[in-house]
Amino acid sequence: MRSISARQWTLLVALILMVMSCATVQEEPPAPQPEIDSAASFLQRGMEHLLEPSRYGLLALINEYGTHYPEARRDLFRVVADQEIAQIDRLLAEGDPLAARVRLGSLQALTGQKQRLVETAERVRDSLLTAGYEASAWAMNPDAADNVPQGSAIAPQDAVDQYRSILGQVHVSRSVENPDGITRRSSRTFAGSGFLVDESLLLTAYHVIEQVHDPSTESYAISVLLGDQRYTADLHGWDSVLDVAILRLEEPVQPEFDVLSRLAHSRTLDFGDEIYGLGHHSGLTETLTRGIISAPVRQAPEIGNWIQIDAPVTGGASGGMLIGPDGFIHGMLVAG
């Protein structure tokens, strides 16, 4: 009988350990999400999404399953309406009618319960008028879409020269906790465009700054570059449904003209109208693109109506201005 030497035992143990170390470790799979197989589960998942800062999860749920459970969908919309109206009332009480106007637009697009919102809309309109935002209040009146008191049309090229002074670059930096547990601050990065609507408020697209709501974000800082001056800003309000955000500059900047008087109603646009997109397309500052109106009203089931254009819109232009043939600002660039 042959025996195994000590050296052979050592080699055998080493081989076994090597094989064990090369074996694939089967990780515990993540717990599966409960299936949406009933109206109750649809409503439960919807209520969970309502606790999130972004409405993207809620919209995805409604788009995929809403038609299967219409009564539960209506119940969910009632809850959304209750929450939004409470937020609108809070903003009005705090003296912030512009932020209330944004949330009202989201509520109208999301729920479609326009009759229920008549009183809320009247309160918002009265607050806008009291605060001196006549143009914004007037634009809320659907019967006055073609008669918004904006003054005379101006040549688009003259308008672009003025609008360049209110066009800003939005930069976002944030501290992120890595998987190793160490918090690291990312470098300051260009995120997108935005434009002043008064001396301290800048309008941009929500997706430009949405990373500040990422669960891994420990802290963040937002700055706005206007011309050659950089300003610190905070996130004053946002609406992930309409893809709109408002930044408040810590130091006021006086625009050279009344920006709100240059905001036009989209219903004054028509098929084939020539339009211009002003923003920081692909990170190239103050880039102007030109095209036509492909559809003045393009229905999008999740957020109401869009203005469809064929002018190039690239990354970095989000939050920029859509300028019509009359030289007025008719919309904000949000997608290519």
Short mmCIF file of C-alpha atoms in Angstrom, two decimals:
data_model
loop_
_atom_site.label_atom_id
_atom_site.label_comp_id
_atom_site.label_asym_id
_atom_site.label_seq_id
_atom_site.Cartn_x
_atom_site.Cartn_y
_atom_site.Cartn_z
CA MET A 1 0.00 0.00 0.00
CA ARG A 2 1.35 3.34 -0.93
CA SER A 3 1.03 6.29 1.43
CA ILE A 4 0.72 10.02 0.64
CA SER A 5 3.75 12.00 1.64
CA ALA A 6 3.58 15.24 3.54
CA ARG A 7 4.56 17.11 0.39
CA GLN A 8 1.75 15.47 -1.56
CA TRP A 9 -0.74 16.33 1.22
CA THR A 10 0.37 19.96 1.00
CA LEU A 11 -0.09 20.05 -2.77
CA LEU A 12 -3.53 18.40 -2.49
CA VAL A 13 -4.75 20.88 0.14
CA ALA A 14 -3.41 23.79 -1.94
CA LEU A 15 -5.23 22.48 -5.01
CA ILE A 16 -8.51 22.15 -3.09
CA LEU A 17 -8.17 25.69 -1.75
CA MET A 18 -7.41 27.00 -5.24
CA VAL A 19 -10.51 25.34 -6.68
CA MET A 20 -12.62 26.70 -3.82
CA SER A 21 -11.27 30.21 -4.31
CA CYS A 22 -12.12 30.10 -8.02
CA ALA A 23 -15.65 28.91 -7.43
CA THR A 24 -18.36 31.40 -8.35
CA VAL A 25 -20.01 32.89 -5.30
CA GLN A 26 -23.77 32.90 -5.67
CA GLU A 27 -24.98 36.21 -4.29
CA GLU A 28 -28.38 36.53 -2.72
CA PRO A 29 -30.70 37.82 -5.49
CA PRO A 30 -32.61 41.03 -4.72
CA ALA A 31 -36.09 40.58 -3.41
CA PRO A 32 -38.49 40.69 -6.38
CA GLN A 33 -40.96 43.52 -6.56
CA PRO A 34 -44.53 42.42 -5.94
CA GLU A 35 -46.41 41.91 -9.18
CA ILE A 36 -49.12 44.34 -10.21
CA ASP A 37 -51.91 41.84 -10.58
CA SER A 38 -54.80 43.67 -8.95
CA ALA A 39 -56.21 47.13 -8.41
CA ALA A 40 -55.11 46.95 -4.77
CA SER A 41 -51.48 46.22 -5.69
CA PHE A 42 -51.55 48.98 -8.32
CA LEU A 43 -52.80 51.49 -5.76
CA GLN A 44 -50.31 50.32 -3.13
CA ARG A 45 -47.36 50.70 -5.50
CA GLY A 46 -48.65 54.12 -6.55
CA MET A 47 -48.80 55.28 -2.93
CA GLU A 48 -45.19 54.15 -2.47
CA HIS A 49 -44.10 56.18 -5.50
CA LEU A 50 -45.83 59.26 -4.06
CA LEU A 51 -43.26 59.27 -1.25
CA GLU A 52 -40.40 59.69 -3.76
CA PRO A 53 -39.08 63.17 -4.70
CA SER A 54 -39.46 62.41 -8.41
CA ARG A 55 -42.71 61.46 -10.15
CA TYR A 56 -41.00 59.34 -12.83
CA GLY A 57 -41.78 56.08 -11.02
CA LEU A 58 -45.42 57.07 -10.63
CA LEU A 59 -45.73 58.02 -14.30
CA ALA A 60 -44.16 54.76 -15.43
CA LEU A 61 -46.61 52.82 -13.26
CA ILE A 62 -49.61 54.74 -14.60
CA ASN A 63 -48.49 54.39 -18.22
CA GLU A 64 -47.98 50.64 -17.92
CA TYR A 65 -50.91 49.57 -15.75
CA GLY A 66 -53.30 52.53 -15.50
CA THR A 67 -55.61 51.41 -18.30
CA HIS A 68 -56.00 47.98 -16.64
CA TYR A 69 -57.30 49.46 -13.37
CA PRO A 70 -59.16 52.69 -14.29
CA GLU A 71 -60.98 53.06 -10.95
CA ALA A 72 -57.76 52.61 -8.95
CA ARG A 73 -56.09 55.06 -11.32
CA ARG A 74 -58.76 57.67 -10.55
CA ASP A 75 -58.33 57.02 -6.81
CA LEU A 76 -54.59 57.53 -7.18
CA PHE A 77 -55.12 60.78 -9.06
CA ARG A 78 -57.40 62.02 -6.27
CA VAL A 79 -54.59 61.46 -3.77
CA VAL A 80 -52.16 63.25 -6.09
CA ALA A 81 -54.57 66.17 -6.41
CA ASP A 82 -55.01 66.41 -2.62
CA GLN A 83 -51.24 66.49 -2.12
CA GLU A 84 -50.61 69.03 -4.86
CA ILE A 85 -53.40 71.37 -3.75
CA ALA A 86 -52.00 71.27 -0.20
CA GLN A 87 -48.56 72.18 -1.59
CA ILE A 88 -50.05 75.00 -3.69
CA ASP A 89 -51.86 76.42 -0.64
CA ARG A 90 -48.62 76.28 1.35
CA LEU A 91 -46.68 78.11 -1.38
CA LEU A 92 -49.37 80.80 -1.65
CA ALA A 93 -49.31 81.26 2.13
CA GLU A 94 -45.53 81.66 1.96
CA GLY A 95 -45.88 84.31 -0.75
CA ASP A 96 -44.42 82.29 -3.64
CA PRO A 97 -47.05 82.38 -6.43
CA LEU A 98 -44.57 81.47 -9.20
CA ALA A 99 -43.74 78.13 -7.57
CA ALA A 100 -47.47 77.60 -6.97
CA ARG A 101 -48.09 78.28 -10.68
CA VAL A 102 -45.62 75.55 -11.64
CA ARG A 103 -47.25 72.99 -9.35
CA LEU A 104 -50.68 73.93 -10.67
CA GLY A 105 -49.49 73.22 -14.20
CA SER A 106 -48.26 69.81 -13.11
CA LEU A 107 -51.55 69.05 -11.41
CA GLN A 108 -53.59 70.01 -14.47
CA ALA A 109 -51.42 67.92 -16.78
CA LEU A 110 -51.28 64.91 -14.50
CA THR A 111 -54.84 64.57 -13.22
CA GLY A 112 -56.97 66.23 -15.86
CA GLN A 113 -59.44 67.17 -13.08
CA LYS A 114 -59.77 70.71 -14.41
CA GLN A 115 -63.18 71.44 -12.92
CA ARG A 116 -61.97 70.64 -9.43
CA LEU A 117 -59.02 72.98 -9.92
CA VAL A 118 -60.98 76.10 -10.87
CA GLU A 119 -60.88 77.58 -7.35
CA THR A 120 -57.20 76.72 -6.91
CA ALA A 121 -56.35 78.30 -10.27
CA GLU A 122 -58.22 81.48 -9.31
CA ARG A 123 -56.27 81.71 -6.04
CA VAL A 124 -52.98 81.31 -7.89
CA ARG A 125 -53.96 83.90 -10.50
CA ASP A 126 -54.97 86.43 -7.82
CA SER A 127 -51.67 85.88 -5.99
CA LEU A 128 -49.69 86.40 -9.21
CA LEU A 129 -51.49 89.66 -9.87
CA THR A 130 -50.93 90.83 -6.30
CA ALA A 131 -47.21 90.05 -6.59
CA GLY A 132 -46.96 91.96 -9.89
CA TYR A 133 -46.65 89.00 -12.29
CA GLU A 134 -49.33 90.23 -14.69
CA ALA A 135 -48.00 88.39 -17.76
CA SER A 136 -47.90 85.04 -16.01
CA ALA A 137 -51.36 85.56 -14.50
CA TRP A 138 -52.81 86.60 -17.86
CA ALA A 139 -51.37 83.54 -19.59
CA MET A 140 -53.35 81.32 -17.18
CA ASN A 141 -56.60 82.47 -18.80
CA PRO A 142 -57.34 80.00 -21.64
CA ASP A 143 -59.68 82.52 -23.29
CA ALA A 144 -56.85 85.06 -23.59
CA ALA A 145 -54.36 82.81 -25.36
CA ASP A 146 -54.26 85.01 -28.45
CA ASN A 147 -54.38 88.30 -26.56
CA VAL A 148 -51.55 88.10 -24.04
CA PRO A 149 -50.45 91.72 -23.53
CA GLN A 150 -46.82 91.36 -24.59
CA GLY A 151 -46.30 94.46 -26.71
CA SER A 152 -45.11 94.52 -30.29
CA ALA A 153 -43.24 91.67 -31.95
CA ILE A 154 -39.50 92.10 -32.36
CA ALA A 155 -37.06 90.68 -34.89
CA PRO A 156 -35.77 87.27 -33.72
CA GLN A 157 -32.14 88.35 -34.19
CA ASP A 158 -32.67 91.42 -32.00
CA ALA A 159 -34.38 89.20 -29.42
CA VAL A 160 -31.51 86.69 -29.42
CA ASP A 161 -29.02 89.47 -28.72
CA GLN A 162 -31.04 90.42 -25.63
CA TYR A 163 -31.74 86.85 -24.50
CA ARG A 164 -28.05 85.99 -24.44
CA SER A 165 -27.75 88.27 -21.40
CA ILE A 166 -30.22 86.16 -19.40
CA LEU A 167 -28.98 82.74 -20.57
CA GLY A 168 -27.07 80.90 -17.86
CA GLN A 169 -24.96 77.78 -17.52
CA VAL A 170 -26.06 75.54 -14.65
CA HIS A 171 -23.27 73.69 -12.83
CA VAL A 172 -23.83 71.01 -10.20
CA SER A 173 -21.32 69.42 -7.83
CA ARG A 174 -22.19 66.89 -5.17
CA SER A 175 -20.77 64.66 -2.47
CA VAL A 176 -21.42 60.97 -3.10
CA GLU A 177 -20.96 58.03 -0.74
CA ASN A 178 -19.09 55.31 -2.62
CA PRO A 179 -19.60 51.57 -1.97
CA ASP A 180 -16.46 51.63 0.19
CA GLY A 181 -18.27 53.95 2.59
CA ILE A 182 -16.05 56.95 1.85
CA THR A 183 -17.77 60.19 0.88
CA ARG A 184 -16.13 61.90 -2.06
CA ARG A 185 -16.98 65.21 -3.68
CA SER A 186 -17.34 65.16 -7.43
CA SER A 187 -15.77 67.91 -9.50
CA ARG A 188 -17.91 70.83 -10.65
CA THR A 189 -19.63 69.74 -13.85
CA PHE A 190 -21.66 71.57 -16.48
CA ALA A 191 -25.22 70.26 -16.29
CA GLY A 192 -27.32 72.35 -18.65
CA SER A 193 -28.88 75.70 -19.47
CA GLY A 194 -31.35 78.03 -17.81
CA PHE A 195 -32.61 81.60 -18.13
CA LEU A 196 -33.56 84.38 -15.74
CA VAL A 197 -37.23 85.18 -15.30
CA ASP A 198 -36.61 87.95 -12.77
CA GLU A 199 -33.70 89.34 -10.78
CA SER A 200 -33.23 86.27 -8.59
CA LEU A 201 -35.08 83.35 -10.21
CA LEU A 202 -33.70 81.18 -13.00
CA LEU A 203 -35.82 78.67 -14.91
CA THR A 204 -34.30 75.37 -16.01
CA ALA A 205 -35.28 71.77 -16.72
CA TYR A 206 -35.63 69.45 -13.74
CA HIS A 207 -33.51 66.73 -15.31
CA VAL A 208 -30.60 69.20 -15.41
CA ILE A 209 -30.40 69.13 -11.60
CA GLU A 210 -32.17 65.84 -10.78
CA GLN A 211 -28.91 64.24 -9.60
CA VAL A 212 -29.23 66.26 -6.40
CA HIS A 213 -32.12 63.91 -5.51
CA ASP A 214 -30.09 60.78 -6.23
CA PRO A 215 -30.11 58.52 -3.12
CA SER A 216 -26.29 58.44 -3.19
CA THR A 217 -26.05 62.25 -2.96
CA GLU A 218 -24.89 63.30 0.50
CA SER A 219 -24.77 67.03 -0.27
CA TYR A 220 -24.72 69.23 -3.33
CA ALA A 221 -23.92 72.72 -4.58
CA ILE A 222 -25.44 74.54 -7.56
CA SER A 223 -23.94 77.51 -9.33
CA VAL A 224 -25.01 79.55 -12.34
CA LEU A 225 -22.66 81.25 -14.78
CA LEU A 226 -24.17 84.38 -16.35
CA GLY A 227 -21.72 85.98 -18.74
CA ASP A 228 -18.42 85.90 -16.89
CA GLN A 229 -19.97 86.05 -13.42
CA ARG A 230 -20.66 82.96 -11.31
CA TYR A 231 -23.51 82.96 -8.78
CA THR A 232 -24.34 80.49 -6.06
CA ALA A 233 -27.91 79.18 -6.31
CA ASP A 234 -30.25 76.93 -4.39
CA LEU A 235 -33.05 74.69 -5.62
CA HIS A 236 -36.10 76.81 -4.92
CA GLY A 237 -38.73 74.53 -6.43
CA TRP A 238 -39.13 71.74 -8.94
CA ASP A 239 -41.67 69.67 -10.81
CA SER A 240 -40.44 66.36 -12.16
CA VAL A 241 -43.69 65.82 -14.09
CA LEU A 242 -43.38 68.96 -16.21
CA ASP A 243 -39.56 68.71 -16.10
CA VAL A 244 -39.28 72.23 -14.65
CA ALA A 245 -37.07 73.58 -11.87
CA ILE A 246 -36.59 77.05 -10.38
CA LEU A 247 -33.22 78.10 -8.98
CA ARG A 248 -32.88 81.11 -6.68
CA LEU A 249 -29.67 83.12 -6.98
CA GLU A 250 -28.14 84.23 -3.69
CA GLU A 251 -27.24 87.57 -5.27
CA PRO A 252 -29.86 89.34 -7.43
CA VAL A 253 -29.09 90.14 -11.06
CA GLN A 254 -31.12 92.86 -12.75
CA PRO A 255 -32.15 91.80 -16.28
CA GLU A 256 -31.92 94.46 -18.95
CA PHE A 257 -35.62 94.03 -19.81
CA ASP A 258 -38.85 92.61 -18.36
CA VAL A 259 -38.47 88.90 -19.11
CA LEU A 260 -42.01 87.93 -18.08
CA SER A 261 -43.43 90.32 -20.67
CA ARG A 262 -41.56 88.29 -23.32
CA LEU A 263 -43.23 84.97 -22.46
CA ALA A 264 -45.73 83.99 -25.15
CA HIS A 265 -48.49 81.39 -25.15
CA SER A 266 -47.69 78.28 -27.20
CA ARG A 267 -51.11 78.45 -28.85
CA THR A 268 -49.95 81.45 -30.86
CA LEU A 269 -47.61 79.11 -32.79
CA ASP A 270 -48.66 77.33 -35.97
CA PHE A 271 -47.40 74.49 -38.17
CA GLY A 272 -44.32 75.49 -40.13
CA ASP A 273 -43.51 78.61 -38.09
CA GLU A 274 -39.79 79.29 -37.99
CA ILE A 275 -38.33 78.96 -34.49
CA TYR A 276 -34.95 79.17 -32.79
CA GLY A 277 -33.42 77.21 -29.91
CA LEU A 278 -30.98 79.17 -27.74
CA GLY A 279 -28.91 77.22 -25.22
CA HIS A 280 -25.54 75.68 -24.52
CA HIS A 281 -25.92 72.84 -27.03
CA SER A 282 -23.35 70.08 -26.41
CA GLY A 283 -21.70 72.38 -23.88
CA LEU A 284 -20.89 74.97 -26.56
CA THR A 285 -21.87 78.28 -25.00
CA GLU A 286 -24.59 80.46 -26.49
CA THR A 287 -25.40 78.21 -29.43
CA LEU A 288 -28.37 79.05 -31.64
CA THR A 289 -30.19 76.45 -33.75
CA ARG A 290 -33.02 77.01 -36.23
CA GLY A 291 -35.97 74.94 -37.39
CA ILE A 292 -39.73 74.91 -37.77
CA ILE A 293 -42.72 73.98 -35.65
CA SER A 294 -43.43 70.35 -36.52
CA ALA A 295 -46.53 70.32 -34.30
CA PRO A 296 -47.64 73.18 -32.03
CA VAL A 297 -49.49 70.73 -29.78
CA ARG A 298 -48.18 67.18 -29.47
CA GLN A 299 -50.11 65.15 -26.90
CA ALA A 300 -47.94 63.24 -24.42
CA PRO A 301 -50.06 61.01 -22.16
CA GLU A 302 -47.87 61.45 -19.10
CA ILE A 303 -47.44 65.24 -19.02
CA GLY A 304 -49.96 66.89 -21.29
CA ASN A 305 -48.82 68.81 -24.39
CA TRP A 306 -45.44 69.41 -25.99
CA ILE A 307 -44.29 71.75 -28.76
CA GLN A 308 -42.62 69.51 -31.36
CA ILE A 309 -39.80 71.11 -33.35
CA ASP A 310 -37.19 69.93 -35.83
CA ALA A 311 -34.41 72.29 -34.66
CA PRO A 312 -31.44 70.36 -33.22
CA VAL A 313 -31.53 70.06 -29.42
CA THR A 314 -28.47 68.38 -27.92
CA GLY A 315 -27.25 67.64 -24.42
CA GLY A 316 -26.57 70.85 -22.52
CA ALA A 317 -29.33 72.80 -24.28
CA SER A 318 -31.96 71.59 -21.81
CA GLY A 319 -33.33 74.59 -19.95
CA GLY A 320 -32.68 76.90 -22.90
CA MET A 321 -35.21 79.04 -24.74
CA LEU A 322 -37.54 78.30 -27.65
CA ILE A 323 -37.87 81.60 -29.54
CA GLY A 324 -40.73 82.13 -31.97
CA PRO A 325 -40.96 84.17 -35.19
CA ASP A 326 -42.31 87.10 -33.14
CA GLY A 327 -39.16 87.20 -31.02
CA PHE A 328 -40.95 86.00 -27.86
CA ILE A 329 -40.06 83.02 -25.68
CA HIS A 330 -42.63 80.29 -26.36
CA GLY A 331 -41.17 77.40 -24.41
CA MET A 332 -38.20 75.73 -22.79
CA LEU A 333 -35.97 73.14 -24.45
CA VAL A 334 -36.18 69.80 -22.64
CA ALA A 335 -35.57 66.98 -25.12
CA GLY A 336 -33.97 66.25 -28.48
#
